Coordinates of C-alpha atoms and ligand atoms in Angstrom, one line a residue:
X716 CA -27.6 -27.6 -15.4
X717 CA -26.6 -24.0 -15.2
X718 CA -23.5 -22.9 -18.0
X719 CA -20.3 -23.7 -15.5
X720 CA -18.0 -22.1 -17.9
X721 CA -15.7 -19.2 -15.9
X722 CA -16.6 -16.6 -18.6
X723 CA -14.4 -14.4 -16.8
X724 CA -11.6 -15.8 -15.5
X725 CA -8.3 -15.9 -17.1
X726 CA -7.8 -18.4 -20.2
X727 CA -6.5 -21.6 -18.5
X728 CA -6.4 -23.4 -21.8
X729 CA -2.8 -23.6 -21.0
X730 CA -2.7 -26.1 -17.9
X731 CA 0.4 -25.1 -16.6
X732 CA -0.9 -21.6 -16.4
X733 CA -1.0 -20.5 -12.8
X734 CA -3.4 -18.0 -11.9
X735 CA -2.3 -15.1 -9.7
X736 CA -4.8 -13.8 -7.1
X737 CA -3.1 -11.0 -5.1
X738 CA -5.6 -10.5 -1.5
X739 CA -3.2 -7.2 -0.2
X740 CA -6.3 -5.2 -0.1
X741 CA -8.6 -7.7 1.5
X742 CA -6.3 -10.0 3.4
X743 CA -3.1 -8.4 3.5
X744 CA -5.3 -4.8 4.7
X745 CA -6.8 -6.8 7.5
X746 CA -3.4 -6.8 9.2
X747 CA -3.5 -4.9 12.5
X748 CA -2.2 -1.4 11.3
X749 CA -1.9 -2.4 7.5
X750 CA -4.7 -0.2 6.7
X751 CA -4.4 2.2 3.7
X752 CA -6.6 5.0 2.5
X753 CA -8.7 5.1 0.1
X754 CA -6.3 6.8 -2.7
X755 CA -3.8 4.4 -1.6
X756 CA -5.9 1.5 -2.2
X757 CA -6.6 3.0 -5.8
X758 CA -3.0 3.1 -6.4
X759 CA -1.8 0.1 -5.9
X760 CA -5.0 -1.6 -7.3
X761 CA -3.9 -0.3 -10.7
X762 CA 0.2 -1.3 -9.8
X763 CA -1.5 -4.3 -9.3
X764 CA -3.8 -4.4 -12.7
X765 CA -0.6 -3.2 -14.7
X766 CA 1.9 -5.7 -12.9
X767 CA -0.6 -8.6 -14.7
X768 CA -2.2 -10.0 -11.8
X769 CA -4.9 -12.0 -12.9
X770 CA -7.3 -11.4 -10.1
X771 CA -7.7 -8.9 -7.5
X772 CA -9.7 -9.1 -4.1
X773 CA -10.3 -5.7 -3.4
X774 CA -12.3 -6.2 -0.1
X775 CA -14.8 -7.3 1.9
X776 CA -17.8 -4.8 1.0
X777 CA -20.2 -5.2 3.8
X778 CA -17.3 -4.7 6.3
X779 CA -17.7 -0.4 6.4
X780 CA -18.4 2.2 3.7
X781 CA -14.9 2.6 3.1
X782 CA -14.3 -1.2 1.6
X783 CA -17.5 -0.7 -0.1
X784 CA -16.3 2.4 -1.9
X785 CA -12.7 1.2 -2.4
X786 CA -14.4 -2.4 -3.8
X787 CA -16.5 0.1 -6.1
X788 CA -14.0 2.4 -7.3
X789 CA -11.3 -0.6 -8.2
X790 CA -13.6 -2.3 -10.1
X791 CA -14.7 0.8 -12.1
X792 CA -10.7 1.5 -12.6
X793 CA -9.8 -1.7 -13.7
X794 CA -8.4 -2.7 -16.8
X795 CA -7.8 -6.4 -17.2
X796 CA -7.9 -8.0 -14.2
X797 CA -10.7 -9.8 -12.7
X798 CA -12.0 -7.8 -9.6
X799 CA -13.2 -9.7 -6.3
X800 CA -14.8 -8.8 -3.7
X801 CA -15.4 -11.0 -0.3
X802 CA -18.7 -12.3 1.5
X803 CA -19.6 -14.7 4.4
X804 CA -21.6 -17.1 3.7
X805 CA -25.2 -15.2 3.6
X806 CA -28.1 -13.6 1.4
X807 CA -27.0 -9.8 2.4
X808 CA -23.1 -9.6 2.1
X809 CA -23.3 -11.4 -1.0
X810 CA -25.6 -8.9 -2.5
X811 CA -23.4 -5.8 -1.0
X812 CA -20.7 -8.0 -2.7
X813 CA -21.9 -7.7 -5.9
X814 CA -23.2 -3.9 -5.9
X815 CA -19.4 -3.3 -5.1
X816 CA -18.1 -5.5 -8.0
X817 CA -20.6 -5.8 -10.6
X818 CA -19.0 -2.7 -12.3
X819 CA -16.1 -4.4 -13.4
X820 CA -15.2 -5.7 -16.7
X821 CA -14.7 -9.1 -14.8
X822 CA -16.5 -9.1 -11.8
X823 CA -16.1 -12.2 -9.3
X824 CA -17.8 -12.9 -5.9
X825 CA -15.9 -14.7 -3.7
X826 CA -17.9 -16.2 -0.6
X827 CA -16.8 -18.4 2.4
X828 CA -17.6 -20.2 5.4
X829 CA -15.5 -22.1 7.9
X830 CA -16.0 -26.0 7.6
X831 CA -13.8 -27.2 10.3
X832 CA -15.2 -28.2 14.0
X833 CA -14.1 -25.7 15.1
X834 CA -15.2 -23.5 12.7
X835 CA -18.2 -24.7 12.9
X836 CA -18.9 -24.0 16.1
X837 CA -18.5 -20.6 15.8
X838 CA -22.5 -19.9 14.1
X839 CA -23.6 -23.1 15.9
X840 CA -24.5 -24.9 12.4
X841 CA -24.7 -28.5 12.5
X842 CA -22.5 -29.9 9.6
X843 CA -26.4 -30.7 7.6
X844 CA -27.6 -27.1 8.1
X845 CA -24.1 -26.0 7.1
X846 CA -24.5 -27.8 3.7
X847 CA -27.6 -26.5 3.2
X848 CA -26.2 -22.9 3.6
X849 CA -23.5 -23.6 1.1
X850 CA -25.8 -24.6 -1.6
X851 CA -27.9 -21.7 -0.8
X852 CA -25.2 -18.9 -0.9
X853 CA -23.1 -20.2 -3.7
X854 CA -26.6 -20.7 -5.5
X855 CA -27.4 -17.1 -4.9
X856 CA -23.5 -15.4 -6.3
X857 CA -24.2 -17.9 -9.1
X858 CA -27.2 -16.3 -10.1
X859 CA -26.3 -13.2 -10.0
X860 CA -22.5 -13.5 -11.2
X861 CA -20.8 -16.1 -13.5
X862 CA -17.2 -16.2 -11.9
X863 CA -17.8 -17.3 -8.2
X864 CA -15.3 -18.5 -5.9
X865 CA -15.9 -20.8 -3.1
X866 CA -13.4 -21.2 0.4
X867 CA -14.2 -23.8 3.3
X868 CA -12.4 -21.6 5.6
X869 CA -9.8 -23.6 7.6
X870 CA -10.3 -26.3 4.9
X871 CA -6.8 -27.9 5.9
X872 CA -8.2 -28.7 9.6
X873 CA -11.5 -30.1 7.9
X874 CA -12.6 -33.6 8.4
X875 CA -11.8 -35.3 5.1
X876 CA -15.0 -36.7 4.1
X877 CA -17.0 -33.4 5.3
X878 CA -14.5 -31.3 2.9
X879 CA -15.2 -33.7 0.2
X880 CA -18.8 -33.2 0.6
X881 CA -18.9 -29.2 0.5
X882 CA -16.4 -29.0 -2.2
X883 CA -19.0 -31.2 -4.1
X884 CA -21.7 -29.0 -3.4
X885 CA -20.1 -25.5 -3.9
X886 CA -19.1 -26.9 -7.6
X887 CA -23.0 -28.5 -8.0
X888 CA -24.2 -25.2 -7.5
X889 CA -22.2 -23.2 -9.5
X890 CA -19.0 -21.9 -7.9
X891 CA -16.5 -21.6 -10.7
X892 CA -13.2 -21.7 -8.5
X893 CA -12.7 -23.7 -5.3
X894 CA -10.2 -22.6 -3.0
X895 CA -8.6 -24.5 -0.3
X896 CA -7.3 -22.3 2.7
X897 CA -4.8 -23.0 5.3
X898 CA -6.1 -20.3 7.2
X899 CA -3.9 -20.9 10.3
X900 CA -0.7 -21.7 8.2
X901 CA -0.8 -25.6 9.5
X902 CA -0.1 -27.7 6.7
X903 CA 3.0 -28.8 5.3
X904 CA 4.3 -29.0 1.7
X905 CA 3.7 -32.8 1.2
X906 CA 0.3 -32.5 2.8
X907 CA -0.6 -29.9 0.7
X908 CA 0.4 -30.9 -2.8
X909 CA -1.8 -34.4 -1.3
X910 CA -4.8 -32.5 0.1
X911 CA -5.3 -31.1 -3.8
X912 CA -4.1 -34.1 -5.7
X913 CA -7.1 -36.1 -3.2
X914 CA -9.8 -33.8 -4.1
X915 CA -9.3 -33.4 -7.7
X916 CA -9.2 -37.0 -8.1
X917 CA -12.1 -37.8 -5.5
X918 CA -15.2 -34.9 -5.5
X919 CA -17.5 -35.2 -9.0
X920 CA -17.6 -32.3 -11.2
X921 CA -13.7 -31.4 -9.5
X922 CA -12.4 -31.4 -13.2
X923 CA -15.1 -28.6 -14.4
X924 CA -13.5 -25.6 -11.9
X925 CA -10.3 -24.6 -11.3
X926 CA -9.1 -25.4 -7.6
X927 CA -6.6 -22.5 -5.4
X928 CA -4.3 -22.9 -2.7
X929 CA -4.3 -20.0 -0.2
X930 CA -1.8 -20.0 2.4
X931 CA -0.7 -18.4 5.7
X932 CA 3.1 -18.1 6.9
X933 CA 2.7 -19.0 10.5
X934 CA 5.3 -21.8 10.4
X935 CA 7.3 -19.8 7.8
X936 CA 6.0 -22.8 4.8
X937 CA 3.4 -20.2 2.9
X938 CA 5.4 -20.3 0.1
X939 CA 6.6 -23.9 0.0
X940 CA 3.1 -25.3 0.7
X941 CA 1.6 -23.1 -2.6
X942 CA 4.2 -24.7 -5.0
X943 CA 3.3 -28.0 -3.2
X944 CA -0.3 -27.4 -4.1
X945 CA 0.7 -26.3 -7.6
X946 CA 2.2 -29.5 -8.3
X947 CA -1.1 -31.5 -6.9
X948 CA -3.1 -29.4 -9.1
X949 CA -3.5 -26.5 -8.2
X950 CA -4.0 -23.6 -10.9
X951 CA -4.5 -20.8 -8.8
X952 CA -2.1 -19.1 -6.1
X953 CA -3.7 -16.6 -3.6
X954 CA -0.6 -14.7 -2.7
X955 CA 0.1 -11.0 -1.0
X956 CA 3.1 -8.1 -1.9
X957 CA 5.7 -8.7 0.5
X958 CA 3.5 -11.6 2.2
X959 CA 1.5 -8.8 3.9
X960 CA -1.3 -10.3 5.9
X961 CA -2.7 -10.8 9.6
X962 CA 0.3 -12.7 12.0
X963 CA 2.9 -13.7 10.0
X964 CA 1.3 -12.9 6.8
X965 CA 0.0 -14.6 3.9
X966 CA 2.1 -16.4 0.5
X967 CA 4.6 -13.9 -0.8
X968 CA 3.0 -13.0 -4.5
X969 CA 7.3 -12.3 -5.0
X970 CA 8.5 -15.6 -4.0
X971 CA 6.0 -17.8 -5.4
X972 CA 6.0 -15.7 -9.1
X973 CA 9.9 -15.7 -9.0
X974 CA 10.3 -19.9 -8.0
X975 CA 8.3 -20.5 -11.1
X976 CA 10.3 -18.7 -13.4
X977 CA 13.8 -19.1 -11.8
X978 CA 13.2 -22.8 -11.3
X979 CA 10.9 -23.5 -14.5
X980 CA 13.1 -26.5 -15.0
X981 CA 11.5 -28.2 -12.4
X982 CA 8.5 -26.3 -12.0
X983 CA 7.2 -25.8 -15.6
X984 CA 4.2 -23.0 -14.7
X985 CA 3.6 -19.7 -16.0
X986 CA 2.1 -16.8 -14.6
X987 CA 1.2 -13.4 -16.5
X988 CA 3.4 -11.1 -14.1
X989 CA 5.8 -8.7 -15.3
X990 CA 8.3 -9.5 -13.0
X991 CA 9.8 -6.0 -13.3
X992 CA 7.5 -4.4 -11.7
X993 CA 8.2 -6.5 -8.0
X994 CA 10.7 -4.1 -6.9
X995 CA 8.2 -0.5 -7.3
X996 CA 5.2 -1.9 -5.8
X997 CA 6.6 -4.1 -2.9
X998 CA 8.2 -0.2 -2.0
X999 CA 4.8 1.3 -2.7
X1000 CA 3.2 -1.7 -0.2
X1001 CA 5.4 -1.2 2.3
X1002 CA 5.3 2.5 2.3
X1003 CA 1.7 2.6 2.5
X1004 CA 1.0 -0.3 4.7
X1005 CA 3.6 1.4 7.3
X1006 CA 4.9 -2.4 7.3
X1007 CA 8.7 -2.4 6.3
X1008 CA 10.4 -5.3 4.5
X1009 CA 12.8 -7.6 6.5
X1010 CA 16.2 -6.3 5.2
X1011 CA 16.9 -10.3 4.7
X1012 CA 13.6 -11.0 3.1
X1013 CA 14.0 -13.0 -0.5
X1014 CA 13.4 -11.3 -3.6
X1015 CA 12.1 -7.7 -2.4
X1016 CA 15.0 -7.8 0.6
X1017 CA 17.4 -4.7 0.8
X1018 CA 20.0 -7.6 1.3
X1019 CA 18.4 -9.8 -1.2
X1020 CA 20.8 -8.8 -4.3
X1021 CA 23.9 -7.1 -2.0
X1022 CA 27.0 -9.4 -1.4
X1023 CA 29.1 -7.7 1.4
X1024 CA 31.8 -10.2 1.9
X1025 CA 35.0 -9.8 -0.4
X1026 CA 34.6 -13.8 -1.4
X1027 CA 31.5 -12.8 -2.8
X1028 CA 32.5 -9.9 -4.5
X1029 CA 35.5 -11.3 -5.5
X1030 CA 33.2 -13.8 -7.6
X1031 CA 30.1 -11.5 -8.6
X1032 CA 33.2 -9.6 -10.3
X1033 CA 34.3 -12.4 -12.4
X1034 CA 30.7 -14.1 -13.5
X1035 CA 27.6 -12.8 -11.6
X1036 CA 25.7 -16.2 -11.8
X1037 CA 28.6 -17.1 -9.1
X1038 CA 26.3 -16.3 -6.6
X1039 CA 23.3 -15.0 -8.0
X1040 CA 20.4 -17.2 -9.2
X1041 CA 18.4 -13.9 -11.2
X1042 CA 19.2 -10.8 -12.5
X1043 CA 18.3 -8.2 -9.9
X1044 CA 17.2 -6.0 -13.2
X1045 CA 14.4 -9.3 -13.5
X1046 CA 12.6 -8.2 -10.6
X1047 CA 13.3 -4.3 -11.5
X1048 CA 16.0 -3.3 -9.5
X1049 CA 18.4 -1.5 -11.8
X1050 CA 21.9 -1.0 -10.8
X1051 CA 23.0 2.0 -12.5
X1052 CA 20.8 4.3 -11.6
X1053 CA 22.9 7.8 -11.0
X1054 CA 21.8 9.9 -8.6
X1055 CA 20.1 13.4 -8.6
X1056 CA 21.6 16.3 -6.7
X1057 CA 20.8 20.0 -6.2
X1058 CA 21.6 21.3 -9.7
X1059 CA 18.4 18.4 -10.7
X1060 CA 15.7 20.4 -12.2
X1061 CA 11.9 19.6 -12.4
X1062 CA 12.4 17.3 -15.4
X1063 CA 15.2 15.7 -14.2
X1064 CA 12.9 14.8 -11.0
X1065 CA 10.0 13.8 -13.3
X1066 CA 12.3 11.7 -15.8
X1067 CA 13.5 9.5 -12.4
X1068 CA 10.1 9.4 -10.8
X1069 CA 9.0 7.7 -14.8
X1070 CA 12.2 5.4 -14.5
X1071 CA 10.6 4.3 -11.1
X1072 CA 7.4 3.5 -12.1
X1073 CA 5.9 6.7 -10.2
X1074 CA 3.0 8.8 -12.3
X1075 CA 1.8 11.8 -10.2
X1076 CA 0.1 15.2 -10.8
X1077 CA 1.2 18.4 -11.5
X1078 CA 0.4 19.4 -7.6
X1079 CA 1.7 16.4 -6.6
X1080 CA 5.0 17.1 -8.4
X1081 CA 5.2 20.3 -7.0
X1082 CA 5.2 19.6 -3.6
X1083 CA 7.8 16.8 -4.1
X1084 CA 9.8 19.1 -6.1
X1085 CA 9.7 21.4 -3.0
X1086 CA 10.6 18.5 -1.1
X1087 CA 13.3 17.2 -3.1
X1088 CA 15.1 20.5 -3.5
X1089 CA 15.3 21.1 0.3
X1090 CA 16.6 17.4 0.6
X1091 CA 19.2 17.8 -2.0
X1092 CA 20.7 21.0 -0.2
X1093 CA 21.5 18.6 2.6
X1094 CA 22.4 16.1 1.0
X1095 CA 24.7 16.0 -2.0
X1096 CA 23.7 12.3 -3.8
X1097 CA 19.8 12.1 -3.9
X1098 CA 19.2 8.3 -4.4
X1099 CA 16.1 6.2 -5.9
X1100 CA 15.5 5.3 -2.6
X1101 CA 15.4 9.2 -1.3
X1102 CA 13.0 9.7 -3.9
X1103 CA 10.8 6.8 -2.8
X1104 CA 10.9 7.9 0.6
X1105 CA 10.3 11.4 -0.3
X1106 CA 7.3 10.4 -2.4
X1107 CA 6.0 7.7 0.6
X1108 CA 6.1 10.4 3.0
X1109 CA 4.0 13.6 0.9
X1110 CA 1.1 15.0 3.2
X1111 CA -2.4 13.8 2.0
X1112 CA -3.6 18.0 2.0
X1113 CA -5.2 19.7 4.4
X1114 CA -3.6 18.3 7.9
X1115 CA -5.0 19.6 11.2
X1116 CA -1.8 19.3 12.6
X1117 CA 1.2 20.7 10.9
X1118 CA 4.8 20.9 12.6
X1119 CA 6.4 24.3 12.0
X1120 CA 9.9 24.5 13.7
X1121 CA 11.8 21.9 16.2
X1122 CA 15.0 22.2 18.2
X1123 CA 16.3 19.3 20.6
X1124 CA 18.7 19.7 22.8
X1125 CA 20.4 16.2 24.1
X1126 CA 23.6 14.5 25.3
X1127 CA 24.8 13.3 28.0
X1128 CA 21.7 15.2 30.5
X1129 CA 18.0 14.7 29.8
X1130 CA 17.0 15.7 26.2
X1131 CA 14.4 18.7 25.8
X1132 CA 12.5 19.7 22.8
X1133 CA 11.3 22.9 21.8
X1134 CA 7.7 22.5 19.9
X1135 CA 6.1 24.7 17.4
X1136 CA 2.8 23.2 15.8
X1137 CA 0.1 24.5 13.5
X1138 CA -2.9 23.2 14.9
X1139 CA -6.4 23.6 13.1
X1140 CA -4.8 26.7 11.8
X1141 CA -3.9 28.1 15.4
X1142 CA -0.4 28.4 16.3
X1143 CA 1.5 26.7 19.6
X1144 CA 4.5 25.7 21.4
X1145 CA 5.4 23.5 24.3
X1146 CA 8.7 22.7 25.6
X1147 CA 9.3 19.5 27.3
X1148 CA 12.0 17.0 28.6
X1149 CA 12.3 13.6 27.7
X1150 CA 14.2 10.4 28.3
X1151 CA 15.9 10.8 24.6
X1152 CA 15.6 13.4 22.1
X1153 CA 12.5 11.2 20.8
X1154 CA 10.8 11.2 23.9
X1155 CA 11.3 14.5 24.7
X1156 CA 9.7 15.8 21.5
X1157 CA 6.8 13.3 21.7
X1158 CA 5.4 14.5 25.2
X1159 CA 5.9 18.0 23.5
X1160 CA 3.8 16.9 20.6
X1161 CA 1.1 15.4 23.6
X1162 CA 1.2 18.8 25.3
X1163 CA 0.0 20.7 22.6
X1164 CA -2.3 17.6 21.5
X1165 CA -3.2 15.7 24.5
X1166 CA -4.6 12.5 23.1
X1167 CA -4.8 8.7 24.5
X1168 CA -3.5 7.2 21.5
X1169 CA -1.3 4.6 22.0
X1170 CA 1.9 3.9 20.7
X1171 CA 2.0 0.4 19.2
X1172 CA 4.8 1.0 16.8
X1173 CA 8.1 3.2 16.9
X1174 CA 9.9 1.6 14.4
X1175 CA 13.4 3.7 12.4
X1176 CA 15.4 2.3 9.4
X1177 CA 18.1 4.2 7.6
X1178 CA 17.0 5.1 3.6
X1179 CA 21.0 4.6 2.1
X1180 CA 24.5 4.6 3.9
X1181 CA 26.4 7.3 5.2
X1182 CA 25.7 9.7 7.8
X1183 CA 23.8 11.9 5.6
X1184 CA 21.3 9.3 5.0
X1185 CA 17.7 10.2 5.3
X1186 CA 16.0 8.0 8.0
X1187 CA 11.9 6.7 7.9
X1188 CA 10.3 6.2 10.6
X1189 CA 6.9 4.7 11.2
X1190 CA 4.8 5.3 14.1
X1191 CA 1.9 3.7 14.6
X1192 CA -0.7 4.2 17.0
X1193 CA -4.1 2.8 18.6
X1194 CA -7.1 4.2 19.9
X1195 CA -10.2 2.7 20.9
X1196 CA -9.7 0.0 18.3
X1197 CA -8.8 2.5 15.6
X1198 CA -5.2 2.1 14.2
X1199 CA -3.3 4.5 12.3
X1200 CA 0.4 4.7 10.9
X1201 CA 1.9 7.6 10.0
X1202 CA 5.8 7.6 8.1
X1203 CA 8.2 10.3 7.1
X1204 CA 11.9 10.7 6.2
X1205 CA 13.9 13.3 6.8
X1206 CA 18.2 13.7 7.7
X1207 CA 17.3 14.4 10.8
X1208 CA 16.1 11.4 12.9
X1209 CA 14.1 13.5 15.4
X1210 CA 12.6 15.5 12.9
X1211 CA 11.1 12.6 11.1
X1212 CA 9.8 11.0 14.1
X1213 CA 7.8 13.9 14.9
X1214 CA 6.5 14.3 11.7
X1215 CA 5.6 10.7 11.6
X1216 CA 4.0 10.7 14.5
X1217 CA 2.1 14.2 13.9
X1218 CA 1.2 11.9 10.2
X1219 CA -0.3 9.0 12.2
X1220 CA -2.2 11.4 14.7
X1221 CA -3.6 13.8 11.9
X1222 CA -5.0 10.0 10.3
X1223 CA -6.6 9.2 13.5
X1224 CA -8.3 12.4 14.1
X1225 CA -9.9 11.6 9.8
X1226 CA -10.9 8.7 11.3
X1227 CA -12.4 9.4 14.3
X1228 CA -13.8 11.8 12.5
X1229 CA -16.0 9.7 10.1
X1230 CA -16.4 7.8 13.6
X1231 CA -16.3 4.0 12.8
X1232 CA -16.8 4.3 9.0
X1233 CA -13.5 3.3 8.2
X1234 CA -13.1 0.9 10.9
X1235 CA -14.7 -2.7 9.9
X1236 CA -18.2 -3.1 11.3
X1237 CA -18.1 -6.6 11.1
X1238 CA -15.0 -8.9 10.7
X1239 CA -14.8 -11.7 8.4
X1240 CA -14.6 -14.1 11.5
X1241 CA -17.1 -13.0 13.4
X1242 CA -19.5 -15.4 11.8
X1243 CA -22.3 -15.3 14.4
Ligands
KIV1752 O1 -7.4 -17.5 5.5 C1 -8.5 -17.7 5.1 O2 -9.2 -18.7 5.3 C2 -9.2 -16.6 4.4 C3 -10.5 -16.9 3.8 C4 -11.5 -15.8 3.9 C5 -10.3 -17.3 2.3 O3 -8.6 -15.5 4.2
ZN1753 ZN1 -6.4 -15.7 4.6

């Protein structure tokens, strides 16, 4: 029998040690209009390595160049966490898996087929010729990786004794981690913590790897049913920032890591996250992904640490555990931050973009810098959140289409917009009326670009208070399957929308451009 022992996974000698396996790039990415560049992916891969989590899924390699090279280049950059990459169940994506992952320090294959009926039905295997293939492909990533993780997609919907038997033959041939998807968010916490607890105690050889619980939030219980399968014995959470993920998203990597520690008492598991760092990359994930947080959303919320009403305040005032279970500086919010204004110099900038967790280039400086000083002469407080807005919203170089001056007139009549765009280097106007200021300067922005993008997404939240608060928009938009989302912030409302929406189109056009490359080839359902 082959050597079973996870070589590269992280030291579970401690068994209350949860495992962290953060999936924003693979499954939190495959979320209609989640997708992120390349250097974006980069970026908050290493948040991601430095936050502690244990284990990354980087992508799914086979699905286009692009997730091959971002698989690639994660694993290369990686410093101590475990890099996965995903595969269906057969000969070639597992090999494209491993190409893409075997330069990591601790490289993992993670390969998975649906087990349910209906599941099943989808590549017509009956449930013999599906065993066969399990023992075949998890045979294979064992050979040529020793940390391999096996999923029977849809497991929760999976006859019992069927489950039982693949779970026994993914461990028999070799698979090191066995994880246990609720891939359309059905279960329920007490089913969940059961569905473990059974298989531990039922399939032989279930003692040898480590089993994870991967949920999705369609009834809103992603988070519940991973602590449910924690306490049946679970050792390993898959999780997303800000519960990003396809529908209503996957396990919130915040809300699970911050239950264990705020309620240890009950829930004696450790993880190895510095819980400081929640606050920079849920921004950073949001700001890439074009997906903003639910003001009310726990931990990472804008409302999650403010208490408006004067009972509240009244008691925050005299003892802050009155109504607040953590310290807001646990999850690295800090709340006495001052503010820059127009007299901040370059260092000043650089010291606060530290304090926020931001590293950038010179170049990159520079153009915030530029950025920040024309903000601060409109607006006399500069907050953290201007300068995270500002740094979310910095051009990725060379645009085709730049916007060079905008004036909207609106009130009471129909709005119009006056339009002057750089485009490809060639220099045009349009002026146009609209139902709204918006409106008005979007069909501008179409009549000097006529394009057949859709607008899936028009979507405005204010940065701070006041009037003189910067807003960010996100716009995103669809073409022939393609999805792109472009954000900016800016004083002026109108303004941002249209540079948002000049962001998104200049992304479409890159990936029109490399015409499918970045768009996934195949899709990790389409199993046929
Ligand atoms: O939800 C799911 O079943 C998945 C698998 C690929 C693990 O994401
Ligand atoms: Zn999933």
């Amino acid at each position: 029998m082959t050597d079973r022992t996870d070589k590269t996974a992280v030291q579970t000698a401690d068994k209350n040690r949860v495992v962290i396996f953060d999936t924003t790039l693979r499954d939190g990415e495959q979320s209609p209009g989640a997708t992120m560049t390349h250097a974006e992916k980069l970026e908050i891969a290493g948040l991601l390595d430095d936050m502690g989590v244990d284990i990354i899924e980087a992508g799914f390699p086979i699905a286009s160049e692009g997730d091959f090279n971002a698989v690639s280049e994660i694993s290369k950059q990686a410093k101590n966490a475990v890099i996965c990459g995903l595969a269906r169940a057969n000969l070639k994506d597992i090999d494209r898996c491993w190409e893409a992952v075997k330069h990591a320090r601790r490289p993992r294959i993670h390969t998975f087929i649906g087990t349910s009926e209906l599941h099943r039905a989808i590549p017509n295997l009956s449930m013999d010729e599906m065993a066969d293939r399990i023992h075949e492909t998890v045979t294979h990533a064992r050979n040529l990786c020793d940390n391999v993780q096996w999923s029977p997609m849809d497991a929760t919907r999976t006859e019992w004794d069927y489950l039982c038997r693949v779970v026994e033959i993914a461990i028999k041939a070799g698979a090191t981690t066995i994880n246990i998807p609720d891939t359309v968010g059905y279960t329920a916490p007490l089913e969940s913590a059961d569905l473990i607890r059974r298989l531990i105690n039922t399939v032989p050889g279930a003692d040898d790897v480590i089993f994870a619980t991967h949920c999705h939030n369609d009834l809103g219980m992603a988070t519940a049913n991973s602590l449910a399968a924690v306490e049946g014995g679970a050792r390993q959470i898959e999780c997303t920032i800000n519960g990003l993920g396809e529908r209503a998203g996957n396990t919130a990597l915040e809300e699970v890591v911050m239950a264990m520690k705020v309620r240890h008492d009950i829930m004696p598991y450790s993880t190895g996250i510095d819980t400081t760092k929640i606050m920079n990359i849920s921004r950073r994930v949001a700001a890439v992904s074009g997906f903003a947080v639910q003001f009310n959303k726990a931990i990472v919320g804008k409302n999650a640490f403010a208490h408006e009403s004067g009972i509240h305040q009244d008691g925050m005032l005299k003892n802050a555990e009155t109504f607040e279970i953590m310290c807001p500086e646990d999850v690295g919010l800090s709340g006495t931050s001052l503010p820059l204004g127009k007299h901040s110099g370059r260092a000043a900038l650089r010291a606060k973009l530290k304090d926020l967790g931001i590293e950038m280039g010179e170049n990159q400086l520079k153009d915030v810098f530029v950025r920040f000083k024309d903000l601060a002469d409109r607006k006399k407080e500069v907050y953290d959140e201007d300068i995270l807005a500002l740094v979310s919203t910095t051009g990725e170089g060379e645009d085709h289409l730049e916007l060079i001056n905008l004036k909207v007139v609106c009130g009471t009549g129909p709005a119009e917009a006056v339009l002057e765009m750089d485009v490809g280097g060639v220099e045009t106007s349009a002026t146009c009326q609209g139902d709204g200021p918006v409106d008005a300067t979007f069909k501008a922005v179409r009549t000097i670009y006529p394009n057949d993008a859709r607008l899936q997404l028009y979507q405005v939240s204010a940065v701070t208070e006041g009037t003189d608060a910067q807003a960010t928009v996100s716009v995103r938009l669809e073409e022939d399957g393609m999805i792109a989302t472009g954000q900016s912030a800016d004083t002026d409302t109108v303004v941002a929308s249209a540079l948002a929406y000049i962001h998104a189109l200049n992304r479409l056009r890159v990936r029109r451009e490399k015409s499918g490359k970045d768009t996934p080839e195949v899709s990790y359902k389409d199993l046929t």
